[in-house]
Amino acid sequence: MDRLVSVDSKELELTFKPGQRCTTTFRLTNLMHTMSVAVSLSTTNPSLFSFNQPFSVLSPLSSSNFTLFLSLPSDLPPLSSPPDSLLVRTTILPTGKAHQDDLRRLFSKPGSHIFKDANIPISFIGDHVVKFLLSPSFQTLETSFLLSKAISSCTKSQITSLLFSAASSGNPGFVSALIDGGGDVKVRDSNGRSLMFSPVNSGNLDVVRVLIESGCEIDDSIDWFLHDAAAINRVDLMELLCSSGNSVNSVDSSSRTPIHVSAIHGHLDALKFCVDKGGDIDCVDINGWTPLHYAASEGQTLAVEFLLECSSYSKYAINKDGKTPFLLAIDNGHSHLLDLLRLGDVLHRAATLGDVHGLKSCIEQGTKINGRDQNGWTALHRAAFKGQIESVKLLISNGAQVDLIDDAGYTPLHCAVEAGHTQVALYLISHGALANMKSLKGVSPLNLNSFKNNPAFVFPLCGETELA
């Protein structure tokens, strides 16, 4: 015989409540038909647990209930890994009777007469234990096992409530365990926020994926998750949300889209993602602000450059306060954006009109001499097309590149020749412009009729006289 008593539980579970002395009860049964058995109860952590009867005597085939106590109330569950356990030792007691001191002395002497009948794990269960396991203050390799044990005694409403803590913890395993335990993924908190609110804002892709795969619903009218993901420049998260039905043109309570949010923060990756997904670059919010208004107001240079590349309109858009992006940049002291937002336009206009004083003023203010308009024209293209020779000279002397091409592949020389401005064309050629440089349609200045029909063009070509 390897044991004298049996225990009615394979595991002892204590429902933990902060500040309370939690207990659990178990039953021992004497397996001997004719002999009484002495019993000794102890735990692997005697400072933590106590019993109502640490020593007792069971008469033949009798049973008795015993209570395990958490010795001192605690605010936090005293978890351990591996868990503490109950030790049950027994020995035959021929007399059938003994005092507590006698039993204590009996079990203090090791030997073959002492049986080790049971080693029962002790577990703490309940929603307070789950909360503790989900907190950052508890770290253990056995968390998943402890969590599954603690969840087993929770009601569905308790598990659902705990899902918010799990989603905030950033551990997808915790979230899955609570969902598997019966948690409702469609629940919202008192503010109407979804379970996905916290993991989206913290950028936890794995938790968001678990929630989506488990049926967590996204309502575009109140769940502005793409906006949140754009605010932290998480394109991978935005991709996942879009694949679940979110639109990059969805609007928040201020009618701002994720594109607005990306522009505010200057997140170029998020901006490009939105545009690739069909986002409206010229959309306005309730105050008439475009994404470019926000980027200019916040001084976001890269965002401004990108938005200008994507839209020829928004540079001139006026919000409800009558402000263009240029004026907002001025208001907020972002002088580095003035060239992008307006000085370039002023430079182009001055070049077109032959306004040398205006050109000098723009150059002194730091405008980009080779800045392009929506068609890819530089100020030199415009001056050449209009035959403004003094503008051409001033621009070239200040670094204008003579062979930059526009969106059609035209150089300033193409423009001058096509418009028949011989003096400008000759000046460009004398400063390195290539007469045989072809446009996207394969047209070079040599092929243009104005060039062919004007003999004055022939001699400056340094011996290149084939005009066909």
Coordinates of C-alpha atoms in Angstrom, one line a residue:
M1 CA 0.0 0.0 0.0
D2 CA 1.5 3.4 -1.0
R3 CA -1.1 5.6 0.8
L4 CA -3.4 5.6 3.7
V5 CA -5.9 8.3 2.8
S6 CA -7.4 9.8 -0.4
V7 CA -8.0 13.5 -1.2
D8 CA -11.2 14.6 -3.0
S9 CA -9.4 17.3 -5.0
K10 CA -6.6 17.2 -7.5
E11 CA -6.1 20.9 -7.1
L12 CA -7.0 23.4 -4.4
E13 CA -8.4 26.6 -5.7
L14 CA -8.7 29.8 -3.6
T15 CA -10.8 32.6 -5.0
F16 CA -8.7 35.7 -4.3
K17 CA -10.2 39.0 -3.2
P18 CA -7.9 41.9 -2.1
G19 CA -7.7 42.4 1.6
Q20 CA -9.8 39.4 2.5
R21 CA -8.7 36.1 4.1
C22 CA -9.6 33.6 1.4
T23 CA -10.1 29.9 2.1
T24 CA -10.8 26.6 0.4
T25 CA -12.1 23.3 1.8
F26 CA -11.1 19.7 0.9
R27 CA -12.0 16.2 2.2
L28 CA -9.7 13.4 3.4
T29 CA -10.9 9.8 3.6
N30 CA -9.2 7.0 5.6
L31 CA -8.7 4.0 3.3
M32 CA -8.0 1.6 6.1
H33 CA -10.8 -0.8 7.1
T34 CA -9.5 -1.6 10.7
M35 CA -6.9 1.0 11.6
S36 CA -7.0 4.7 12.5
V37 CA -4.7 7.0 10.6
A38 CA -2.8 10.1 11.8
V39 CA -2.7 12.9 9.3
S40 CA -0.2 15.8 9.0
L41 CA -1.0 18.8 6.7
S42 CA 1.6 21.3 5.5
T43 CA 2.4 23.5 2.5
T44 CA 5.5 24.3 0.6
N45 CA 5.1 27.9 1.9
P46 CA 4.1 27.6 5.6
S47 CA 4.4 31.4 6.2
L48 CA 1.6 31.9 3.6
F49 CA -0.9 29.2 4.5
S50 CA -2.4 27.7 7.6
F51 CA -5.0 25.0 8.4
N52 CA -7.8 24.6 10.9
Q53 CA -6.4 21.2 11.8
P54 CA -2.7 20.7 10.9
F55 CA -2.7 17.4 12.8
S56 CA -5.7 15.0 13.1
V57 CA -6.8 11.4 13.4
L58 CA -9.2 9.6 11.0
S59 CA -10.9 6.5 12.3
P60 CA -11.2 3.5 9.9
L61 CA -13.0 4.4 6.6
S62 CA -14.1 7.8 7.9
S63 CA -13.9 11.1 6.2
S64 CA -13.3 14.6 7.4
N65 CA -13.3 18.2 6.0
F66 CA -10.3 20.4 6.3
T67 CA -9.8 24.1 5.5
L68 CA -6.8 25.8 4.0
F69 CA -6.4 29.5 4.9
L70 CA -4.4 32.3 3.3
S71 CA -2.8 33.4 6.6
L72 CA -2.7 37.1 6.1
P73 CA -5.0 39.3 3.9
S74 CA -3.2 40.7 0.9
D75 CA -3.8 43.4 -1.8
L76 CA -2.1 41.3 -4.5
P77 CA -2.4 37.5 -5.1
P78 CA 0.7 35.7 -3.8
L79 CA 1.3 33.8 -7.0
S80 CA 4.3 31.6 -7.5
S81 CA 5.8 29.5 -10.3
P82 CA 5.7 26.6 -9.9
P83 CA 2.6 27.0 -7.7
D84 CA 2.7 26.2 -3.9
S85 CA 1.2 22.9 -3.0
L86 CA -0.4 21.0 -0.1
L87 CA 1.5 18.1 1.4
V88 CA -0.4 15.3 3.0
R89 CA 1.5 12.8 5.2
T90 CA 0.1 9.9 7.1
T91 CA 1.0 7.1 9.5
I92 CA -0.9 4.2 11.1
L93 CA -2.1 5.0 14.6
P94 CA -2.8 1.7 16.4
T95 CA -4.1 3.4 19.6
G96 CA -6.6 5.4 17.5
K97 CA -6.0 8.4 19.8
A98 CA -3.3 11.0 20.3
H99 CA -2.8 14.6 21.4
Q100 CA -1.6 17.4 19.1
D101 CA 1.8 17.4 20.7
D102 CA 2.1 13.6 20.3
L103 CA 1.2 13.8 16.6
R104 CA 3.7 16.7 16.1
R105 CA 6.4 14.6 17.6
L106 CA 5.3 11.5 15.6
F107 CA 5.7 13.3 12.3
S108 CA 8.9 15.0 13.2
K109 CA 10.8 11.7 13.0
P110 CA 11.3 10.6 9.4
G111 CA 11.2 7.0 8.6
S112 CA 9.4 4.3 6.6
H113 CA 6.4 4.6 8.9
I114 CA 5.5 8.0 7.4
F115 CA 3.5 7.9 4.1
K116 CA 3.5 10.8 1.6
D117 CA 0.0 10.4 0.4
A118 CA -0.5 13.6 -1.7
N119 CA 1.1 16.7 -3.1
I120 CA -1.8 18.9 -4.3
P121 CA -1.2 22.2 -6.2
I122 CA -2.7 25.3 -4.8
S123 CA -4.1 27.9 -7.3
F124 CA -5.5 31.4 -6.9
I125 CA -8.4 32.0 -9.2
G126 CA -10.9 34.8 -9.9
D127 CA -11.1 38.1 -11.8
H128 CA -8.7 39.9 -9.4
V129 CA -6.0 37.3 -10.2
V130 CA -6.6 37.9 -13.9
K131 CA -6.2 41.6 -13.5
F132 CA -3.0 41.1 -11.7
L133 CA -1.6 38.8 -14.3
L134 CA -2.5 41.3 -17.0
S135 CA -0.6 44.1 -15.2
P136 CA 3.0 45.0 -16.2
S137 CA 4.1 44.4 -12.6
F138 CA 3.8 40.6 -13.0
Q139 CA 6.3 38.8 -15.2
T140 CA 6.7 35.0 -15.3
L141 CA 7.2 32.3 -17.8
E142 CA 4.2 30.5 -16.5
T143 CA 1.8 33.4 -16.9
S144 CA -0.3 31.7 -19.6
F145 CA -0.9 28.6 -17.4
L146 CA -1.8 30.8 -14.3
L147 CA -4.1 32.9 -16.5
S148 CA -6.0 30.0 -17.8
K149 CA -6.5 28.7 -14.3
A150 CA -7.7 32.1 -13.0
I151 CA -10.1 32.6 -15.9
S152 CA -11.8 29.3 -15.3
S153 CA -13.8 30.6 -12.3
C154 CA -14.8 34.0 -13.9
T155 CA -18.2 34.8 -15.2
K156 CA -18.6 35.8 -18.9
S157 CA -19.3 39.4 -17.9
Q158 CA -16.1 39.4 -15.8
I159 CA -14.1 38.0 -18.7
T160 CA -15.5 40.5 -21.1
S161 CA -14.7 43.4 -18.7
L162 CA -11.1 42.1 -18.4
L163 CA -10.7 42.1 -22.1
F164 CA -10.0 45.8 -22.1
S165 CA -7.0 45.2 -19.7
A166 CA -5.8 42.4 -21.9
A167 CA -6.0 44.5 -25.0
S168 CA -4.0 47.3 -23.3
S169 CA -1.4 44.8 -22.0
G170 CA -0.1 44.3 -25.5
N171 CA 0.0 40.5 -25.2
P172 CA -2.0 38.8 -27.9
G173 CA -1.9 35.5 -26.0
F174 CA -3.8 37.1 -23.1
V175 CA -6.4 38.5 -25.4
S176 CA -6.9 35.1 -27.1
A177 CA -7.2 33.3 -23.7
L178 CA -10.0 35.7 -22.6
I179 CA -11.8 35.4 -25.9
D180 CA -11.5 31.6 -25.7
G181 CA -12.9 31.9 -22.2
G182 CA -16.1 33.5 -23.4
G183 CA -15.2 37.2 -23.6
D184 CA -17.3 39.3 -26.0
V185 CA -15.1 41.1 -28.6
K186 CA -18.0 43.4 -29.6
V187 CA -18.2 45.1 -26.2
R188 CA -17.5 48.9 -25.8
D189 CA -16.5 50.9 -22.7
S190 CA -18.6 53.6 -21.1
N191 CA -17.1 56.1 -23.7
G192 CA -18.2 53.9 -26.6
R193 CA -14.7 52.9 -27.4
S194 CA -13.9 49.5 -28.9
L195 CA -11.5 46.9 -27.6
M196 CA -9.2 48.0 -30.5
F197 CA -8.8 51.6 -29.3
S198 CA -5.9 50.9 -27.0
P199 CA -3.9 48.5 -29.2
V200 CA -4.3 50.7 -32.2
N201 CA -3.0 53.8 -30.4
S202 CA -0.1 51.8 -29.0
G203 CA 0.6 50.3 -32.4
N204 CA 0.2 46.7 -31.3
L205 CA -0.3 45.0 -34.6
D206 CA -0.6 41.5 -33.2
V207 CA -3.4 42.3 -30.7
V208 CA -5.3 44.2 -33.4
R209 CA -5.0 41.3 -35.7
V210 CA -6.3 38.9 -33.0
L211 CA -9.3 41.2 -32.3
I212 CA -10.2 41.5 -36.0
E213 CA -9.9 37.8 -36.6
S214 CA -12.1 37.2 -33.6
G215 CA -14.9 39.4 -35.0
C216 CA -14.3 42.7 -33.3
E217 CA -16.4 45.2 -35.3
I218 CA -15.2 48.6 -36.7
D219 CA -17.7 51.4 -37.0
D220 CA -16.2 54.2 -39.2
S221 CA -18.6 56.7 -37.7
I222 CA -17.0 56.4 -34.2
D223 CA -13.9 54.2 -34.6
W224 CA -11.3 56.4 -36.2
F225 CA -8.5 53.8 -36.1
L226 CA -7.0 54.8 -39.4
H227 CA -6.6 58.3 -38.0
D228 CA -4.9 56.9 -34.9
A229 CA -2.6 54.7 -37.0
A230 CA -1.7 57.7 -39.2
A231 CA -0.8 59.7 -36.2
I232 CA 1.9 57.2 -35.3
N233 CA 2.9 56.6 -38.9
R234 CA 2.2 52.9 -38.7
V235 CA 1.6 51.9 -42.3
D236 CA 1.5 48.2 -41.5
L237 CA -1.4 48.9 -39.1
M238 CA -3.1 51.0 -41.7
E239 CA -2.8 48.2 -44.2
L240 CA -4.4 45.8 -41.8
L241 CA -7.3 48.2 -41.0
C242 CA -7.9 48.9 -44.7
S243 CA -8.0 45.2 -45.5
S244 CA -10.8 45.0 -42.8
G245 CA -12.9 47.7 -44.6
N246 CA -11.6 51.0 -43.3
S247 CA -11.4 53.8 -45.9
V248 CA -8.6 56.3 -46.1
N249 CA -11.3 58.9 -46.9
S250 CA -13.2 58.2 -43.7
V251 CA -13.8 61.4 -41.5
D252 CA -13.7 62.1 -37.8
S253 CA -16.0 64.4 -35.9
S254 CA -14.1 67.4 -37.4
S255 CA -14.4 65.9 -40.9
R256 CA -10.7 65.3 -41.0
T257 CA -9.4 62.3 -42.9
P258 CA -6.3 60.2 -42.1
I259 CA -4.6 62.3 -44.8
H260 CA -5.1 65.4 -42.6
V261 CA -3.7 63.6 -39.6
S262 CA -0.7 62.4 -41.5
A263 CA 0.0 66.0 -42.8
I264 CA -0.3 67.4 -39.3
H265 CA 2.4 65.1 -38.0
G266 CA 4.5 65.2 -41.2
H267 CA 4.3 61.5 -41.6
L268 CA 5.4 61.0 -45.2
D269 CA 4.9 57.2 -45.2
A270 CA 1.3 57.5 -44.0
L271 CA 0.7 60.2 -46.6
K272 CA 2.0 58.1 -49.4
F273 CA 0.0 55.1 -48.2
C274 CA -3.2 57.1 -48.2
V275 CA -2.6 58.5 -51.7
D276 CA -1.8 55.0 -53.0
K277 CA -5.1 53.8 -51.6
G278 CA -7.1 56.6 -53.4
G279 CA -7.1 59.2 -50.7
D280 CA -8.4 62.7 -51.6
I281 CA -5.5 65.0 -51.3
D282 CA -7.7 68.2 -51.6
C283 CA -10.3 67.2 -49.1
V284 CA -11.4 69.8 -46.6
D285 CA -12.5 69.6 -42.9
I286 CA -15.3 71.5 -41.3
N287 CA -13.0 74.6 -41.1
G288 CA -12.1 74.4 -44.8
W289 CA -8.6 73.2 -44.1
T290 CA -6.9 70.9 -46.6
P291 CA -4.1 68.6 -45.6
L292 CA -1.7 71.2 -47.1
H293 CA -3.1 73.9 -44.7
Y294 CA -2.2 71.6 -41.8
A295 CA 1.2 70.7 -43.1
A296 CA 2.1 74.4 -43.7
S297 CA 0.7 75.5 -40.3
E298 CA 2.9 72.9 -38.6
G299 CA 6.0 73.5 -40.7
Q300 CA 6.2 70.0 -42.1
T301 CA 8.5 70.5 -45.0
L302 CA 8.5 67.0 -46.5
A303 CA 4.7 66.8 -46.2
V304 CA 4.3 70.1 -47.9
E305 CA 6.6 69.1 -50.8
F306 CA 4.7 65.8 -51.2
L307 CA 1.3 67.4 -51.2
L308 CA 2.3 70.0 -53.7
E309 CA 3.5 67.2 -56.0
C310 CA 0.1 65.6 -55.7
S311 CA -2.1 68.6 -56.0
S312 CA -1.9 71.8 -58.1
Y313 CA -5.0 73.2 -56.4
S314 CA -4.5 73.1 -52.7
K315 CA -1.7 75.6 -52.7
Y316 CA -4.4 78.2 -53.5
A317 CA -7.2 76.9 -51.3
I318 CA -8.7 79.3 -48.8
N319 CA -10.0 78.1 -45.5
K320 CA -13.0 79.6 -43.6
D321 CA -10.7 82.2 -42.1
G322 CA -9.6 83.3 -45.6
K323 CA -6.1 81.8 -45.1
T324 CA -4.1 80.0 -47.8
P325 CA -1.4 77.5 -46.7
F326 CA 1.2 80.3 -47.5
L327 CA -0.5 82.7 -45.0
L328 CA -0.6 80.0 -42.3
A329 CA 3.1 79.3 -42.8
I330 CA 3.8 83.1 -42.3
D331 CA 1.5 83.2 -39.2
N332 CA 3.4 80.4 -37.6
G333 CA 6.9 81.6 -38.5
H334 CA 7.7 78.8 -41.0
S335 CA 9.7 81.0 -43.4
H336 CA 11.4 77.9 -44.8
L337 CA 8.1 77.0 -46.5
L338 CA 7.4 80.3 -48.2
D339 CA 9.3 79.5 -51.4
L340 CA 7.4 76.2 -51.8
L341 CA 4.0 77.8 -51.1
R342 CA 4.2 81.2 -52.9
L343 CA 7.6 82.7 -53.6
G344 CA 8.0 80.3 -56.5
D345 CA 4.8 81.5 -58.0
V346 CA 5.9 85.1 -57.6
L347 CA 9.2 84.3 -59.3
H348 CA 7.5 82.6 -62.2
R349 CA 5.1 85.6 -62.6
A350 CA 8.0 88.0 -62.6
A351 CA 9.9 85.9 -65.1
T352 CA 6.8 85.9 -67.4
L353 CA 6.4 89.6 -67.2
G354 CA 10.0 90.5 -67.4
D355 CA 9.9 92.1 -64.0
V356 CA 13.6 92.1 -63.2
H357 CA 13.1 93.9 -59.9
G358 CA 10.6 91.3 -58.9
L359 CA 13.0 88.5 -59.8
K360 CA 15.8 90.1 -57.8
S361 CA 13.4 90.5 -54.8
C362 CA 12.4 86.8 -54.9
I363 CA 16.0 85.7 -55.3
E364 CA 17.0 87.8 -52.3
Q365 CA 14.3 86.2 -50.2
G366 CA 15.7 82.7 -51.0
T367 CA 13.4 81.3 -53.6
K368 CA 14.5 78.2 -55.4
I369 CA 15.7 79.4 -58.8
N370 CA 14.9 76.1 -60.4
G371 CA 11.6 75.5 -58.7
R372 CA 8.9 74.0 -60.9
D373 CA 5.2 74.7 -61.4
Q374 CA 2.4 72.1 -61.8
N375 CA 3.5 71.5 -65.4
G376 CA 7.2 71.1 -64.6
W377 CA 8.1 74.6 -65.9
T378 CA 10.9 76.5 -64.2
A379 CA 11.0 80.4 -64.2
L380 CA 13.5 80.1 -67.1
H381 CA 11.0 78.1 -69.2
R382 CA 8.5 81.0 -68.7
A383 CA 11.0 83.8 -69.4
A384 CA 12.2 81.9 -72.5
F385 CA 8.7 81.3 -73.8
K386 CA 7.8 85.0 -73.4
G387 CA 11.1 86.2 -74.9
Q388 CA 12.1 88.1 -71.7
I389 CA 15.8 88.3 -72.4
E390 CA 16.7 90.3 -69.3
S391 CA 14.9 87.8 -67.1
V392 CA 16.7 85.0 -68.9
K393 CA 20.1 86.6 -68.3
L394 CA 19.3 87.3 -64.6
L395 CA 18.0 83.8 -64.0
I396 CA 21.0 82.1 -65.6
S397 CA 23.4 84.3 -63.8
N398 CA 21.8 83.2 -60.5
G399 CA 22.0 79.5 -61.2
A400 CA 19.1 78.6 -63.4
Q401 CA 19.8 75.4 -65.2
V402 CA 19.4 75.7 -69.0
D403 CA 18.5 72.1 -69.8
L404 CA 15.9 71.2 -67.2
I405 CA 12.9 69.6 -68.8
D406 CA 9.2 70.0 -68.1
D407 CA 6.6 67.3 -67.9
A408 CA 6.6 67.0 -71.7
G409 CA 10.4 66.9 -71.9
Y410 CA 10.7 70.5 -73.1
T411 CA 13.7 72.6 -72.2
P412 CA 13.7 76.4 -72.0
L413 CA 15.3 76.3 -75.5
H414 CA 12.3 74.3 -76.8
C415 CA 10.1 77.1 -75.4
A416 CA 12.1 79.9 -76.9
V417 CA 12.4 78.3 -80.3
E418 CA 8.7 77.4 -80.5
A419 CA 7.7 80.9 -79.6
G420 CA 10.2 82.3 -82.2
H421 CA 12.4 84.3 -79.7
T422 CA 15.7 84.2 -81.6
Q423 CA 17.7 86.3 -79.2
V424 CA 16.6 84.2 -76.2
A425 CA 17.4 81.0 -78.0
L426 CA 20.8 82.1 -79.1
Y427 CA 21.6 83.3 -75.5
L428 CA 20.5 79.9 -74.1
I429 CA 22.7 78.1 -76.7
S430 CA 25.6 80.3 -75.9
H431 CA 25.2 79.2 -72.2
G432 CA 25.2 75.5 -72.9
A433 CA 21.7 74.7 -74.0
L434 CA 21.6 71.6 -76.2
A435 CA 19.9 72.2 -79.5
N436 CA 19.5 68.5 -80.2
M437 CA 17.9 67.6 -76.9
K438 CA 14.7 65.7 -77.5
S439 CA 11.3 66.0 -75.7
L440 CA 9.3 63.0 -74.7
K441 CA 7.8 62.9 -78.2
G442 CA 11.2 62.9 -79.8
V443 CA 11.2 66.6 -80.8
S444 CA 14.4 68.6 -80.5
P445 CA 14.7 72.4 -81.0
L446 CA 16.4 71.6 -84.3
N447 CA 13.1 70.0 -85.5
L448 CA 10.9 72.9 -84.7
N449 CA 9.7 75.0 -87.6
S450 CA 10.8 78.3 -86.0
F451 CA 14.3 76.9 -85.8
K452 CA 14.3 75.6 -89.4
N453 CA 12.9 78.8 -90.9
N454 CA 15.4 81.1 -89.2
P455 CA 18.9 81.2 -90.6
A456 CA 20.1 83.1 -87.6
F457 CA 20.1 79.9 -85.6
V458 CA 22.5 78.0 -88.0
F459 CA 25.9 79.7 -87.2
P460 CA 26.0 79.4 -83.4
L461 CA 25.7 75.7 -83.6
C462 CA 29.5 75.2 -83.8
G463 CA 29.3 73.5 -87.2
E464 CA 26.0 71.6 -86.5
T465 CA 24.0 72.6 -89.6
E466 CA 21.7 69.6 -90.2
L467 CA 18.2 71.0 -89.4
A468 CA 16.0 68.1 -90.5

